[in-house]
Amino acid sequence: MSLLSITFHTTADIQNDWGIYLGTELHQMIENLMEVEKYILSEVESDLVSEGQNTNLLLIFENAEKRDDFVEIELTNITEIVKQKFGVNVMVFVTYLNPRRSRL
């Protein structure tokens, strides 16, 4: 199992547009990802974020090769689409997670 965490940080002034995009276009893109076994799309609650909002997408892959393929191709596409639509109002942060133990 191999994991990838993608966090989208959005500015406060686009919250309504981001919410609509999240529920329609982004969700559909995620559903169509072939390499992804499972995913969790979450709104992040944090006392540390006072401006804007964070949305996290946790992706679960069968192995590191499939995760790497996703990063090279699909993540690049998703990031580009989000940047075209929202510009600098959305920042994308990627974190590679390498589980040591799991109860999934």
PDB file of C-alpha atoms in Angstrom:
ATOM      1  CA  MET A   1       0.000   0.000   0.000  1.00  0.00           C
ATOM      2  CA  SER A   2       1.213   3.479  -0.861  1.00  0.00           C
ATOM      3  CA  LEU A   3      -0.410   6.786   0.128  1.00  0.00           C
ATOM      4  CA  LEU A   4      -0.433  10.322  -1.168  1.00  0.00           C
ATOM      5  CA  SER A   5      -1.896  13.330   0.593  1.00  0.00           C
ATOM      6  CA  ILE A   6      -2.860  16.372  -1.481  1.00  0.00           C
ATOM      7  CA  THR A   7      -3.906  19.518   0.346  1.00  0.00           C
ATOM      8  CA  PHE A   8      -5.631  22.355  -1.471  1.00  0.00           C
ATOM      9  CA  HIS A   9      -5.382  25.645   0.414  1.00  0.00           C
ATOM     10  CA  THR A  10      -7.997  28.113  -0.818  1.00  0.00           C
ATOM     11  CA  THR A  11      -8.315  31.793  -0.037  1.00  0.00           C
ATOM     12  CA  ALA A  12     -11.412  33.043   1.751  1.00  0.00           C
ATOM     13  CA  ASP A  13     -12.703  35.026  -1.233  1.00  0.00           C
ATOM     14  CA  ILE A  14     -13.306  31.941  -3.408  1.00  0.00           C
ATOM     15  CA  GLN A  15     -14.958  29.672  -0.818  1.00  0.00           C
ATOM     16  CA  ASN A  16     -18.316  29.481  -2.611  1.00  0.00           C
ATOM     17  CA  ASP A  17     -16.761  28.762  -6.022  1.00  0.00           C
ATOM     18  CA  TRP A  18     -14.372  26.213  -4.474  1.00  0.00           C
ATOM     19  CA  GLY A  19     -17.253  24.446  -2.715  1.00  0.00           C
ATOM     20  CA  ILE A  20     -19.142  24.086  -5.989  1.00  0.00           C
ATOM     21  CA  TYR A  21     -16.015  22.944  -7.844  1.00  0.00           C
ATOM     22  CA  LEU A  22     -15.195  20.459  -5.094  1.00  0.00           C
ATOM     23  CA  GLY A  23     -18.632  18.858  -5.226  1.00  0.00           C
ATOM     24  CA  THR A  24     -18.801  18.613  -8.996  1.00  0.00           C
ATOM     25  CA  GLU A  25     -15.706  18.767 -11.175  1.00  0.00           C
ATOM     26  CA  LEU A  26     -12.985  17.767  -8.696  1.00  0.00           C
ATOM     27  CA  HIS A  27     -15.071  14.934  -7.291  1.00  0.00           C
ATOM     28  CA  GLN A  28     -15.710  13.606 -10.807  1.00  0.00           C
ATOM     29  CA  MET A  29     -11.991  13.764 -11.660  1.00  0.00           C
ATOM     30  CA  ILE A  30     -11.204  11.762  -8.519  1.00  0.00           C
ATOM     31  CA  GLU A  31     -13.862   9.153  -9.288  1.00  0.00           C
ATOM     32  CA  ASN A  32     -12.317   8.616 -12.739  1.00  0.00           C
ATOM     33  CA  LEU A  33      -8.757   7.992 -11.507  1.00  0.00           C
ATOM     34  CA  MET A  34      -7.784   4.497 -12.605  1.00  0.00           C
ATOM     35  CA  GLU A  35      -4.695   3.952 -10.430  1.00  0.00           C
ATOM     36  CA  VAL A  36      -6.396   4.953  -7.172  1.00  0.00           C
ATOM     37  CA  GLU A  37      -7.819   2.080  -5.110  1.00  0.00           C
ATOM     38  CA  LYS A  38      -9.514   4.240  -2.479  1.00  0.00           C
ATOM     39  CA  TYR A  39      -9.665   7.866  -1.479  1.00  0.00           C
ATOM     40  CA  ILE A  40     -10.895  10.189   1.248  1.00  0.00           C
ATOM     41  CA  LEU A  41     -11.813  13.772   0.381  1.00  0.00           C
ATOM     42  CA  SER A  42     -12.017  15.921   3.522  1.00  0.00           C
ATOM     43  CA  GLU A  43     -12.460  19.455   4.716  1.00  0.00           C
ATOM     44  CA  VAL A  44      -9.649  20.176   7.167  1.00  0.00           C
ATOM     45  CA  GLU A  45     -10.483  21.717  10.538  1.00  0.00           C
ATOM     46  CA  SER A  46      -7.555  23.528  12.071  1.00  0.00           C
ATOM     47  CA  ASP A  47      -7.051  26.308  14.568  1.00  0.00           C
ATOM     48  CA  LEU A  48      -3.859  27.206  12.708  1.00  0.00           C
ATOM     49  CA  VAL A  49      -5.608  28.232   9.494  1.00  0.00           C
ATOM     50  CA  SER A  50      -7.266  31.601  10.013  1.00  0.00           C
ATOM     51  CA  GLU A  51      -7.461  32.707   6.399  1.00  0.00           C
ATOM     52  CA  GLY A  52      -9.095  30.510   3.816  1.00  0.00           C
ATOM     53  CA  GLN A  53      -9.694  26.809   4.029  1.00  0.00           C
ATOM     54  CA  ASN A  54      -7.838  23.544   3.487  1.00  0.00           C
ATOM     55  CA  THR A  55      -9.267  20.557   1.665  1.00  0.00           C
ATOM     56  CA  ASN A  56      -7.373  17.271   1.791  1.00  0.00           C
ATOM     57  CA  LEU A  57      -7.434  14.397  -0.650  1.00  0.00           C
ATOM     58  CA  LEU A  58      -5.926  11.175   0.691  1.00  0.00           C
ATOM     59  CA  LEU A  59      -5.249   8.673  -2.097  1.00  0.00           C
ATOM     60  CA  ILE A  60      -4.507   4.990  -1.539  1.00  0.00           C
ATOM     61  CA  PHE A  61      -2.567   3.054  -4.162  1.00  0.00           C
ATOM     62  CA  GLU A  62      -1.693  -0.612  -4.462  1.00  0.00           C
ATOM     63  CA  ASN A  63       2.030   0.164  -4.583  1.00  0.00           C
ATOM     64  CA  ALA A  64       4.626   2.928  -4.943  1.00  0.00           C
ATOM     65  CA  GLU A  65       4.884   2.456  -8.722  1.00  0.00           C
ATOM     66  CA  LYS A  66       1.218   3.283  -9.211  1.00  0.00           C
ATOM     67  CA  ARG A  67       1.579   6.283  -6.896  1.00  0.00           C
ATOM     68  CA  ASP A  68       4.608   7.507  -8.856  1.00  0.00           C
ATOM     69  CA  ASP A  69       2.749   7.084 -12.161  1.00  0.00           C
ATOM     70  CA  PHE A  70      -0.155   9.066 -10.728  1.00  0.00           C
ATOM     71  CA  VAL A  71       2.139  11.885  -9.574  1.00  0.00           C
ATOM     72  CA  GLU A  72       3.867  12.134 -12.950  1.00  0.00           C
ATOM     73  CA  ILE A  73       0.703  12.185 -15.036  1.00  0.00           C
ATOM     74  CA  GLU A  74      -2.578  12.715 -13.200  1.00  0.00           C
ATOM     75  CA  LEU A  75      -1.402  15.011 -10.422  1.00  0.00           C
ATOM     76  CA  THR A  76       0.229  17.285 -12.971  1.00  0.00           C
ATOM     77  CA  ASN A  77      -3.054  17.433 -14.906  1.00  0.00           C
ATOM     78  CA  ILE A  78      -5.204  18.038 -11.821  1.00  0.00           C
ATOM     79  CA  THR A  79      -2.880  20.763 -10.538  1.00  0.00           C
ATOM     80  CA  GLU A  80      -2.858  22.489 -13.915  1.00  0.00           C
ATOM     81  CA  ILE A  81      -6.666  22.388 -14.191  1.00  0.00           C
ATOM     82  CA  VAL A  82      -7.081  23.824 -10.676  1.00  0.00           C
ATOM     83  CA  LYS A  83      -4.521  26.563 -11.348  1.00  0.00           C
ATOM     84  CA  GLN A  84      -6.212  27.508 -14.640  1.00  0.00           C
ATOM     85  CA  LYS A  85      -9.565  27.830 -12.908  1.00  0.00           C
ATOM     86  CA  PHE A  86      -8.508  29.513  -9.649  1.00  0.00           C
ATOM     87  CA  GLY A  87      -5.012  30.909 -10.241  1.00  0.00           C
ATOM     88  CA  VAL A  88      -3.111  31.910  -7.120  1.00  0.00           C
ATOM     89  CA  ASN A  89      -6.232  31.517  -4.966  1.00  0.00           C
ATOM     90  CA  VAL A  90      -5.524  27.795  -4.594  1.00  0.00           C
ATOM     91  CA  MET A  91      -2.182  26.386  -3.472  1.00  0.00           C
ATOM     92  CA  VAL A  92      -1.530  22.663  -3.828  1.00  0.00           C
ATOM     93  CA  PHE A  93       0.675  20.820  -1.314  1.00  0.00           C
ATOM     94  CA  VAL A  94       1.675  17.199  -1.874  1.00  0.00           C
ATOM     95  CA  THR A  95       2.875  14.849   0.879  1.00  0.00           C
ATOM     96  CA  TYR A  96       4.128  11.329   0.254  1.00  0.00           C
ATOM     97  CA  LEU A  97       3.072   8.985   3.053  1.00  0.00           C
ATOM     98  CA  ASN A  98       4.949   5.720   3.508  1.00  0.00           C
ATOM     99  CA  PRO A  99       3.046   3.604   6.039  1.00  0.00           C
ATOM    100  CA  ARG A 100       5.015   1.648   8.593  1.00  0.00           C
ATOM    101  CA  ARG A 101       1.955   0.031  10.116  1.00  0.00           C
ATOM    102  CA  SER A 102      -1.701   0.065   9.198  1.00  0.00           C
ATOM    103  CA  ARG A 103      -5.112  -1.180  10.281  1.00  0.00           C
ATOM    104  CA  LEU A 104      -6.952  -0.231   7.102  1.00  0.00           C
TER     105      LEU A 104
END
